[in-house]
mmCIF file of C-alpha atoms in Angstrom:
data_model
loop_
_atom_site.group_PDB
_atom_site.id
_atom_site.type_symbol
_atom_site.label_atom_id
_atom_site.label_comp_id
_atom_site.label_asym_id
_atom_site.label_seq_id
_atom_site.Cartn_x
_atom_site.Cartn_y
_atom_site.Cartn_z
ATOM 1 C CA UNK A 1 56.625 87.786 123.327
ATOM 2 C CA UNK A 2 59.907 86.986 125.201
ATOM 3 C CA UNK A 3 62.247 89.462 126.113
ATOM 4 C CA UNK A 4 65.604 87.733 128.399
ATOM 5 C CA UNK A 5 67.350 89.417 130.869
ATOM 6 C CA UNK A 6 70.053 86.776 131.833
ATOM 7 C CA UNK A 7 71.295 89.721 134.084
ATOM 8 C CA UNK A 8 74.289 90.309 136.315
ATOM 9 C CA UNK A 9 75.535 88.559 139.628
ATOM 10 C CA UNK A 10 76.303 92.190 140.359
ATOM 11 C CA UNK A 11 76.970 96.148 139.995
ATOM 12 C CA UNK A 12 79.292 95.781 136.661
ATOM 13 C CA UNK A 13 80.429 98.876 134.909
ATOM 14 C CA UNK A 14 80.741 99.234 131.135
ATOM 15 C CA UNK A 15 81.034 103.302 129.619
ATOM 16 C CA UNK A 16 80.481 104.001 125.530
ATOM 17 C CA UNK A 17 82.026 107.803 125.133
ATOM 18 C CA UNK A 18 81.629 109.338 121.654
ATOM 19 C CA UNK A 19 83.947 111.367 120.562
ATOM 20 C CA UNK A 20 84.315 114.000 117.614
ATOM 21 C CA UNK A 21 87.381 114.816 115.165
ATOM 22 C CA UNK A 22 88.361 117.809 114.295
ATOM 23 C CA UNK A 23 90.571 119.376 111.762
ATOM 24 C CA UNK A 24 93.486 121.647 113.380
ATOM 25 C CA UNK A 25 93.474 124.130 111.643
ATOM 26 C CA UNK A 26 89.789 125.058 110.871
ATOM 27 C CA UNK A 27 88.650 123.224 114.193
ATOM 28 C CA UNK A 28 85.209 122.290 111.692
ATOM 29 C CA UNK A 29 84.368 118.543 112.011
ATOM 30 C CA UNK A 30 86.665 116.531 110.530
ATOM 31 C CA UNK A 31 85.394 113.451 108.306
ATOM 32 C CA UNK A 32 88.169 111.079 108.975
ATOM 33 C CA UNK A 33 86.247 108.917 110.680
ATOM 34 C CA UNK A 34 88.371 106.291 108.162
ATOM 35 C CA UNK A 35 91.084 106.751 107.667
ATOM 36 C CA UNK A 36 91.532 106.826 111.635
ATOM 37 C CA UNK A 37 90.195 103.261 111.598
ATOM 38 C CA UNK A 38 92.678 102.584 110.128
ATOM 39 C CA UNK A 39 95.398 103.760 111.451
ATOM 40 C CA UNK A 40 93.967 102.938 114.405
ATOM 41 C CA UNK A 41 94.695 99.404 113.030
ATOM 42 C CA UNK A 42 98.219 99.700 112.602
ATOM 43 C CA UNK A 43 98.796 100.362 116.138
ATOM 44 C CA UNK A 44 96.718 98.362 117.647
ATOM 45 C CA UNK A 45 98.310 95.893 115.866
ATOM 46 C CA UNK A 46 97.401 91.869 116.875
ATOM 47 C CA UNK A 47 94.929 93.576 119.811
ATOM 48 C CA UNK A 48 91.936 94.757 119.355
ATOM 49 C CA UNK A 49 91.185 98.205 119.894
ATOM 50 C CA UNK A 50 88.084 99.068 121.693
ATOM 51 C CA UNK A 51 86.849 102.158 119.472
ATOM 52 C CA UNK A 52 84.109 102.105 116.806
ATOM 53 C CA UNK A 53 81.960 103.899 114.498
ATOM 54 C CA UNK A 54 79.038 105.522 114.262
ATOM 55 C CA UNK A 55 76.112 107.325 112.485
ATOM 56 C CA UNK A 56 78.263 109.569 111.080
ATOM 57 C CA UNK A 57 82.342 110.219 110.188
ATOM 58 C CA UNK A 58 83.322 112.783 111.834
ATOM 59 C CA UNK A 59 82.544 110.534 115.108
ATOM 60 C CA UNK A 60 84.523 107.796 116.767
ATOM 61 C CA UNK A 61 83.228 105.800 119.869
ATOM 62 C CA UNK A 62 85.350 104.542 122.861
ATOM 63 C CA UNK A 63 83.766 101.456 124.287
ATOM 64 C CA UNK A 64 85.062 99.652 127.468
ATOM 65 C CA UNK A 65 84.853 96.122 128.806
ATOM 66 C CA UNK A 66 82.726 95.105 131.756
ATOM 67 C CA UNK A 67 84.859 96.823 134.742
ATOM 68 C CA UNK A 68 83.853 96.531 138.079
ATOM 69 C CA UNK A 69 84.875 100.139 139.036
ATOM 70 C CA UNK A 70 84.887 103.465 137.621
ATOM 71 C CA UNK A 71 88.841 102.915 138.110
ATOM 72 C CA UNK A 72 89.506 99.972 136.096
ATOM 73 C CA UNK A 73 86.319 101.822 133.396
ATOM 74 C CA UNK A 74 88.347 105.159 133.145
ATOM 75 C CA UNK A 75 91.786 102.849 133.042
ATOM 76 C CA UNK A 76 90.263 101.113 129.945
ATOM 77 C CA UNK A 77 88.846 104.929 128.650
ATOM 78 C CA UNK A 78 92.285 106.140 128.946
ATOM 79 C CA UNK A 79 94.006 103.448 126.841
ATOM 80 C CA UNK A 80 91.140 104.228 123.859
ATOM 81 C CA UNK A 81 91.643 107.430 124.078
ATOM 82 C CA UNK A 82 95.177 107.491 123.632
ATOM 83 C CA UNK A 83 95.518 105.802 121.023
ATOM 84 C CA UNK A 84 92.937 106.965 119.850
ATOM 85 C CA UNK A 85 95.343 110.769 119.268
ATOM 86 C CA UNK A 86 98.246 109.135 118.315
ATOM 87 C CA UNK A 87 96.155 107.712 115.115
ATOM 88 C CA UNK A 88 94.479 110.822 115.188
ATOM 89 C CA UNK A 89 97.306 113.082 115.371
ATOM 90 C CA UNK A 90 99.264 112.881 111.982
ATOM 91 C CA UNK A 91 96.314 112.899 109.768
ATOM 92 C CA UNK A 92 95.867 116.353 111.480
ATOM 93 C CA UNK A 93 92.469 115.682 113.195
ATOM 94 C CA UNK A 94 92.248 116.311 117.146
ATOM 95 C CA UNK A 95 89.756 114.996 119.808
ATOM 96 C CA UNK A 96 86.273 117.150 121.115
ATOM 97 C CA UNK A 97 83.895 115.586 123.253
ATOM 98 C CA UNK A 98 80.445 117.947 123.091
ATOM 99 C CA UNK A 99 76.681 117.494 123.336
ATOM 100 C CA UNK A 100 77.329 119.577 120.052
ATOM 101 C CA UNK A 101 80.104 121.409 117.774
ATOM 102 C CA UNK A 102 79.437 124.919 117.954
ATOM 103 C CA UNK A 103 79.692 125.629 114.411
ATOM 104 C CA UNK A 104 79.914 122.887 111.827
ATOM 105 C CA UNK A 105 76.457 122.781 109.181
ATOM 106 C CA UNK A 106 74.893 119.049 109.438
ATOM 107 C CA UNK A 107 74.479 119.351 105.836
ATOM 108 C CA UNK A 108 78.495 119.175 105.288
ATOM 109 C CA UNK A 109 78.272 115.824 107.399
ATOM 110 C CA UNK A 110 79.024 112.135 105.782
ATOM 111 C CA UNK A 111 77.141 108.876 107.112
ATOM 112 C CA UNK A 112 78.667 105.640 107.161
ATOM 113 C CA UNK A 113 77.500 103.254 105.619
ATOM 114 C CA UNK A 114 75.888 100.462 106.935
ATOM 115 C CA UNK A 115 73.009 98.406 106.198
ATOM 116 C CA UNK A 116 71.038 100.074 110.367
ATOM 117 C CA UNK A 117 72.156 103.253 109.672
ATOM 118 C CA UNK A 118 70.943 103.639 106.247
ATOM 119 C CA UNK A 119 67.897 102.526 107.031
ATOM 120 C CA UNK A 120 67.943 105.390 110.600
ATOM 121 C CA UNK A 121 67.990 107.942 107.561
ATOM 122 C CA UNK A 122 65.712 107.029 105.199
ATOM 123 C CA UNK A 123 62.987 106.814 108.221
ATOM 124 C CA UNK A 124 63.908 109.861 109.460
ATOM 125 C CA UNK A 125 65.051 111.553 107.031
ATOM 126 C CA UNK A 126 65.732 115.446 107.736
ATOM 127 C CA UNK A 127 65.899 114.527 111.629
ATOM 128 C CA UNK A 128 67.761 111.881 111.033
ATOM 129 C CA UNK A 129 70.498 114.132 108.696
ATOM 130 C CA UNK A 130 70.568 116.275 111.728
ATOM 131 C CA UNK A 131 71.867 114.148 114.829
ATOM 132 C CA UNK A 132 75.100 115.983 114.980
ATOM 133 C CA UNK A 133 75.054 115.406 118.466
ATOM 134 C CA UNK A 134 77.573 113.200 121.142
ATOM 135 C CA UNK A 135 76.270 111.843 124.052
ATOM 136 C CA UNK A 136 78.218 109.023 126.447
ATOM 137 C CA UNK A 137 76.359 106.119 127.530
ATOM 138 C CA UNK A 138 76.631 103.830 131.168
ATOM 139 C CA UNK A 139 75.846 100.217 131.631
ATOM 140 C CA UNK A 140 75.714 98.699 134.848
ATOM 141 C CA UNK A 141 74.680 95.805 135.648
ATOM 142 C CA UNK A 142 70.956 94.615 137.392
ATOM 143 C CA UNK A 143 70.406 90.776 138.234
ATOM 144 C CA UNK A 144 67.131 90.710 137.382
ATOM 145 C CA UNK A 145 64.986 91.474 135.050
ATOM 146 C CA UNK A 146 62.196 91.839 137.950
ATOM 147 C CA UNK A 147 64.216 95.385 139.100
ATOM 148 C CA UNK A 148 64.969 96.877 135.726
ATOM 149 C CA UNK A 149 61.665 98.461 135.857
ATOM 150 C CA UNK A 150 61.427 99.458 139.289
ATOM 151 C CA UNK A 151 65.003 101.215 139.556
ATOM 152 C CA UNK A 152 64.546 102.863 135.921
ATOM 153 C CA UNK A 153 61.313 104.882 137.113
ATOM 154 C CA UNK A 154 63.159 105.817 140.586
ATOM 155 C CA UNK A 155 66.236 106.573 138.177
ATOM 156 C CA UNK A 156 63.939 108.871 136.034
ATOM 157 C CA UNK A 157 63.432 111.220 139.865
ATOM 158 C CA UNK A 158 67.872 112.169 138.834
ATOM 159 C CA UNK A 159 67.264 112.872 134.972
ATOM 160 C CA UNK A 160 67.441 116.216 135.608
ATOM 161 C CA UNK A 161 70.635 116.255 138.060
ATOM 162 C CA UNK A 162 72.174 114.039 135.247
ATOM 163 C CA UNK A 163 71.561 116.231 131.970
ATOM 164 C CA UNK A 164 72.489 119.756 133.940
ATOM 165 C CA UNK A 165 75.816 118.449 135.015
ATOM 166 C CA UNK A 166 76.308 116.665 131.962
ATOM 167 C CA UNK A 167 74.951 119.488 129.693
ATOM 168 C CA UNK A 168 77.715 120.874 127.060
ATOM 169 C CA UNK A 169 75.327 121.523 123.727
ATOM 170 C CA UNK A 170 74.504 125.478 123.806
ATOM 171 C CA UNK A 171 75.500 125.877 120.280
ATOM 172 C CA UNK A 172 74.143 125.051 117.531
ATOM 173 C CA UNK A 173 75.302 125.833 113.808
ATOM 174 C CA UNK A 174 76.747 128.669 114.883
ATOM 175 C CA UNK A 175 74.319 130.009 116.825
ATOM 176 C CA UNK A 176 73.886 130.107 120.299
ATOM 177 C CA UNK A 177 70.247 128.480 121.549
ATOM 178 C CA UNK A 178 70.253 130.183 124.848
ATOM 179 C CA UNK A 179 69.995 125.972 125.873
ATOM 180 C CA UNK A 180 72.209 124.560 127.735
ATOM 181 C CA UNK A 181 71.997 120.773 126.527
ATOM 182 C CA UNK A 182 70.362 121.410 122.819
ATOM 183 C CA UNK A 183 71.112 117.618 122.298
ATOM 184 C CA UNK A 184 68.614 116.336 124.459
ATOM 185 C CA UNK A 185 65.981 117.925 123.014
ATOM 186 C CA UNK A 186 67.164 117.155 120.037
ATOM 187 C CA UNK A 187 67.670 113.729 120.533
ATOM 188 C CA UNK A 188 64.239 112.880 121.096
ATOM 189 C CA UNK A 189 62.436 114.147 117.332
ATOM 190 C CA UNK A 190 63.613 110.641 116.896
ATOM 191 C CA UNK A 191 60.299 108.425 116.652
ATOM 192 C CA UNK A 192 62.208 105.735 119.033
ATOM 193 C CA UNK A 193 64.488 108.161 121.676
ATOM 194 C CA UNK A 194 63.386 109.906 124.266
ATOM 195 C CA UNK A 195 62.257 108.856 128.297
ATOM 196 C CA UNK A 196 61.387 105.461 128.843
ATOM 197 C CA UNK A 197 57.629 104.165 129.373
ATOM 198 C CA UNK A 198 57.181 104.216 132.961
ATOM 199 C CA UNK A 199 55.865 100.672 133.050
ATOM 200 C CA UNK A 200 55.248 98.761 135.663
ATOM 201 C CA UNK A 201 57.510 95.922 135.330
ATOM 202 C CA UNK A 202 58.536 93.523 133.406
ATOM 203 C CA UNK A 203 56.368 92.107 131.468
ATOM 204 C CA UNK A 204 54.186 95.348 130.321
ATOM 205 C CA UNK A 205 57.829 95.617 128.475
ATOM 206 C CA UNK A 206 57.434 92.344 126.836
ATOM 207 C CA UNK A 207 54.244 93.345 125.473
ATOM 208 C CA UNK A 208 55.191 96.742 124.645
ATOM 209 C CA UNK A 209 58.316 95.459 122.111
ATOM 210 C CA UNK A 210 55.551 93.051 120.740
ATOM 211 C CA UNK A 211 53.623 95.979 119.585
ATOM 212 C CA UNK A 212 56.752 97.546 118.131
ATOM 213 C CA UNK A 213 58.116 94.675 116.441
ATOM 214 C CA UNK A 214 54.588 93.479 114.800
ATOM 215 C CA UNK A 215 54.033 97.243 113.456
ATOM 216 C CA UNK A 216 57.571 97.785 112.248
ATOM 217 C CA UNK A 217 58.449 100.319 114.575
ATOM 218 C CA UNK A 218 61.605 98.660 115.351
ATOM 219 C CA UNK A 219 63.007 95.274 113.993
ATOM 220 C CA UNK A 220 65.507 94.050 117.168
ATOM 221 C CA UNK A 221 64.724 94.842 120.060
ATOM 222 C CA UNK A 222 67.800 96.749 120.731
ATOM 223 C CA UNK A 223 66.129 99.429 118.662
ATOM 224 C CA UNK A 224 64.307 101.292 120.596
ATOM 225 C CA UNK A 225 66.617 104.831 121.914
ATOM 226 C CA UNK A 226 65.741 105.168 125.605
ATOM 227 C CA UNK A 227 67.621 107.934 126.886
ATOM 228 C CA UNK A 228 67.137 105.460 130.008
ATOM 229 C CA UNK A 229 66.649 101.650 128.874
ATOM 230 C CA UNK A 230 66.919 98.316 129.635
ATOM 231 C CA UNK A 231 69.758 96.358 127.472
ATOM 232 C CA UNK A 232 68.823 93.176 127.502
ATOM 233 C CA UNK A 233 71.164 91.607 125.994
ATOM 234 C CA UNK A 234 74.062 92.641 128.752
ATOM 235 C CA UNK A 235 71.895 92.531 131.496
ATOM 236 C CA UNK A 236 72.032 96.092 132.240
ATOM 237 C CA UNK A 237 70.656 99.243 132.491
ATOM 238 C CA UNK A 238 71.970 101.681 130.525
ATOM 239 C CA UNK A 239 71.478 105.590 131.204
ATOM 240 C CA UNK A 240 72.123 107.505 127.922
ATOM 241 C CA UNK A 241 70.944 110.866 129.580
ATOM 242 C CA UNK A 242 74.647 112.670 129.500
ATOM 243 C CA UNK A 243 75.793 115.773 126.820
ATOM 244 C CA UNK A 244 78.605 114.417 125.422
ATOM 245 C CA UNK A 245 81.684 114.970 128.315
ATOM 246 C CA UNK A 246 84.156 117.202 127.865
ATOM 247 C CA UNK A 247 86.927 115.930 130.410
ATOM 248 C CA UNK A 248 88.050 112.815 131.580
ATOM 249 C CA UNK A 249 88.005 114.052 135.610
ATOM 250 C CA UNK A 250 83.880 114.908 134.887
ATOM 251 C CA UNK A 251 83.177 112.092 133.507
ATOM 252 C CA UNK A 252 84.808 109.627 136.179
ATOM 253 C CA UNK A 253 82.461 111.411 138.077
ATOM 254 C CA UNK A 254 79.400 110.817 136.217
ATOM 255 C CA UNK A 255 79.870 107.958 135.363
ATOM 256 C CA UNK A 256 80.658 107.203 139.535
ATOM 257 C CA UNK A 257 77.034 108.839 140.011
ATOM 258 C CA UNK A 258 75.172 106.612 137.883
ATOM 259 C CA UNK A 259 77.161 103.192 139.267
ATOM 260 C CA UNK A 260 76.160 105.103 142.871
ATOM 261 C CA UNK A 261 72.788 106.308 141.875
ATOM 262 C CA UNK A 262 71.637 101.853 140.511
ATOM 263 C CA UNK A 263 73.425 100.092 143.557
ATOM 264 C CA UNK A 264 71.668 102.640 145.431
ATOM 265 C CA UNK A 265 68.473 101.733 144.516
ATOM 266 C CA UNK A 266 69.334 98.370 144.009
ATOM 267 C CA UNK A 267 70.049 97.397 147.462
ATOM 268 C CA UNK A 268 67.053 100.049 148.392
ATOM 269 C CA UNK A 269 65.247 96.853 146.500
ATOM 270 C CA UNK A 270 67.079 94.044 148.325
ATOM 271 C CA UNK A 271 65.863 95.721 152.015
ATOM 272 C CA UNK A 272 62.409 95.565 150.664
ATOM 273 C CA UNK A 273 61.625 98.450 150.091
ATOM 274 C CA UNK A 274 59.514 99.973 147.124
ATOM 275 C CA UNK A 275 61.182 103.231 145.289
ATOM 276 C CA UNK A 276 59.882 106.653 144.858
ATOM 277 C CA UNK A 277 58.137 106.652 141.212
ATOM 278 C CA UNK A 278 57.143 110.027 140.030
ATOM 279 C CA UNK A 279 54.078 110.965 137.425
ATOM 280 C CA UNK A 280 55.648 111.505 133.911
ATOM 281 C CA UNK A 281 55.168 114.785 133.321
ATOM 282 C CA UNK A 282 57.041 115.191 135.949
ATOM 283 C CA UNK A 283 59.521 114.149 134.001
ATOM 284 C CA UNK A 284 59.224 115.284 131.239
ATOM 285 C CA UNK A 285 58.993 119.132 132.514
ATOM 286 C CA UNK A 286 62.473 118.089 134.802
ATOM 287 C CA UNK A 287 63.825 117.236 131.157
ATOM 288 C CA UNK A 288 62.843 120.535 129.508
ATOM 289 C CA UNK A 289 64.174 122.403 132.688
ATOM 290 C CA UNK A 290 67.742 120.429 133.041
ATOM 291 C CA UNK A 291 67.978 121.024 129.333
ATOM 292 C CA UNK A 292 66.908 124.425 129.271
ATOM 293 C CA UNK A 293 68.257 125.844 131.856
ATOM 294 C CA UNK A 294 71.510 123.494 133.331
ATOM 295 C CA UNK A 295 72.568 123.649 136.530
ATOM 296 C CA UNK A 296 69.952 126.954 136.922
ATOM 297 C CA UNK A 297 67.224 125.378 137.332
ATOM 298 C CA UNK A 298 64.373 124.619 139.407
ATOM 299 C CA UNK A 299 63.394 120.823 139.320
ATOM 300 C CA UNK A 300 60.415 118.521 140.509
ATOM 301 C CA UNK A 301 62.104 116.708 143.404
ATOM 302 C CA UNK A 302 58.398 114.293 144.087
ATOM 303 C CA UNK A 303 54.954 112.914 143.252
ATOM 304 C CA UNK A 304 54.241 116.103 145.541
ATOM 305 C CA UNK A 305 55.660 118.623 143.000
ATOM 306 C CA UNK A 306 57.571 120.426 145.837
ATOM 307 C CA UNK A 307 60.670 122.163 144.183
ATOM 308 C CA UNK A 308 64.484 123.338 144.420
ATOM 309 C CA UNK A 309 67.601 124.299 142.533
ATOM 310 C CA UNK A 310 68.759 121.245 140.656
ATOM 311 C CA UNK A 311 71.593 122.234 142.586
ATOM 312 C CA UNK A 312 71.067 122.219 145.952
ATOM 313 C CA UNK A 313 69.701 118.938 145.841
ATOM 314 C CA UNK A 314 72.462 117.972 144.527
ATOM 315 C CA UNK A 315 74.348 118.611 147.382
ATOM 316 C CA UNK A 316 72.093 116.781 149.542
ATOM 317 C CA UNK A 317 72.343 113.521 147.117
ATOM 318 C CA UNK A 318 75.835 113.427 147.013
ATOM 319 C CA UNK A 319 75.722 112.600 151.053
ATOM 320 C CA UNK A 320 73.520 110.370 150.262
ATOM 321 C CA UNK A 321 75.267 108.289 148.162
ATOM 322 C CA UNK A 322 78.984 108.719 149.862
ATOM 323 C CA UNK A 323 78.733 105.638 151.649
ATOM 324 C CA UNK A 324 78.021 103.652 148.608
ATOM 325 C CA UNK A 325 80.926 105.032 146.460
ATOM 326 C CA UNK A 326 82.838 104.223 149.524
ATOM 327 C CA UNK A 327 81.309 100.309 148.667
ATOM 328 C CA UNK A 328 81.966 100.462 144.928
ATOM 329 C CA UNK A 329 85.451 102.012 145.586
ATOM 330 C CA UNK A 330 84.476 105.514 144.133
ATOM 331 C CA UNK A 331 84.392 107.631 146.858
ATOM 332 C CA UNK A 332 86.382 109.758 144.865
ATOM 333 C CA UNK A 333 85.441 109.850 142.114
ATOM 334 C CA UNK A 334 81.598 110.547 143.137
ATOM 335 C CA UNK A 335 83.063 113.491 145.626
ATOM 336 C CA UNK A 336 84.269 114.909 142.523
ATOM 337 C CA UNK A 337 80.858 115.674 141.152
ATOM 338 C CA UNK A 338 80.983 118.561 143.351
ATOM 339 C CA UNK A 339 83.640 120.187 141.453
ATOM 340 C CA UNK A 340 81.262 120.710 138.670
ATOM 341 C CA UNK A 341 79.303 123.415 139.914
ATOM 342 C CA UNK A 342 82.137 124.830 141.321
ATOM 343 C CA UNK A 343 83.738 124.792 137.871
ATOM 344 C CA UNK A 344 80.723 125.216 135.797
ATOM 345 C CA UNK A 345 79.255 122.735 133.358
ATOM 346 C CA UNK A 346 80.744 122.291 130.220
ATOM 347 C CA UNK A 347 77.928 124.819 128.798
ATOM 348 C CA UNK A 348 79.005 127.405 130.855
ATOM 349 C CA UNK A 349 82.512 127.261 130.054
ATOM 350 C CA UNK A 350 81.962 127.063 126.031
ATOM 351 C CA UNK A 351 80.222 130.219 126.813
ATOM 352 C CA UNK A 352 82.829 131.971 128.811
ATOM 353 C CA UNK A 353 85.211 131.448 126.396
ATOM 354 C CA UNK A 354 82.296 132.418 123.140
ATOM 355 C CA UNK A 355 81.920 136.096 125.344
ATOM 356 C CA UNK A 356 85.833 136.844 126.101
ATOM 357 C CA UNK A 357 86.514 136.405 122.405
ATOM 358 C CA UNK A 358 83.509 138.652 121.442
ATOM 359 C CA UNK A 359 81.955 135.392 120.045
ATOM 360 C CA UNK A 360 85.203 133.507 118.177
ATOM 361 C CA UNK A 361 83.951 130.090 117.970
ATOM 362 C CA UNK A 362 87.009 128.744 116.978
ATOM 363 C CA UNK A 363 88.125 129.669 120.252
ATOM 364 C CA UNK A 364 85.637 127.940 121.993
ATOM 365 C CA UNK A 365 86.760 124.390 120.139
ATOM 366 C CA UNK A 366 90.696 125.085 121.086
ATOM 367 C CA UNK A 367 89.009 125.020 124.549
ATOM 368 C CA UNK A 368 86.911 122.168 123.979
ATOM 369 C CA UNK A 369 90.420 120.189 122.169
ATOM 370 C CA UNK A 370 92.622 121.646 125.441
ATOM 371 C CA UNK A 371 89.223 120.307 128.093
ATOM 372 C CA UNK A 372 90.001 116.826 126.384
ATOM 373 C CA UNK A 373 93.045 117.143 127.028
ATOM 374 C CA UNK A 374 92.987 117.422 130.816
#
């Protein structure tokens, strides 16, 4: 089948940021999305808020419009977050962003009723109900379909950097899992989620989508929920690697990193370069290492199986991308990526709070609430 990809004449940017609702007193999740949305609509008046529903009624998603720069996208999110906070505050609801909630139980959460969500739960059953997770998705415009998979395949070499920097889900249902990102490994249990196949070209992807549609794996083109995927409707590559990002500053830094990575690969294609590729088994191993060890992961760098600490390679990567960032107007945001290892990623900060308070996970939520205000 033909999968149209309209492309984008420039490397546009869009961001989706999932936010969890928590009760101000108990710090447990609050299934009050319907009430929050009603308050949002009342406050927004005639304007259409960039805030949408998600699978669970403890979650809302902030969705930007189409932008040219990281600064524009972050300003868009700032307006939505301010509106959401004003709507939630009178309801006794606070906001956090992390890959998981430290102690909430999946069995007490309510599902948003839509045909798509009902079908998802009916099909995936226990695993679908377990998806008490949050993430960030970043879209970058690409000019044509023939560029999509060379860029995605090369971008997979940077997968562990993206996951380690954003990892924010060390705890699950009151237990420290030992992982930096428990979310990444949980989400891949769904049949349409996980790492993308490394297709050589768009025609292979079209053949794959045809197979999936015929066999009922998906019912629409956008039904594959890979960690990095084409978004044909928008003419973008969508990076879905990140855990929920706990602070605005970190979000701006990570959005800049994705923007620069994709634009760099796209420009290298235009210069006639053959982009690097890495064996799927190395990509899979890197995902596991980043999920398990976060910023302490030793990652596989290339198809020759060379290795180094992810933070050492990150320093080199940021230096290489600095000129791209200048041209995209996000030099400051990209430079601030280096602050994440210095400060500690969210999973490390959560563990520090837990250790300092004798395992008080309410205190961990308190810290996440405070961080979202920074």
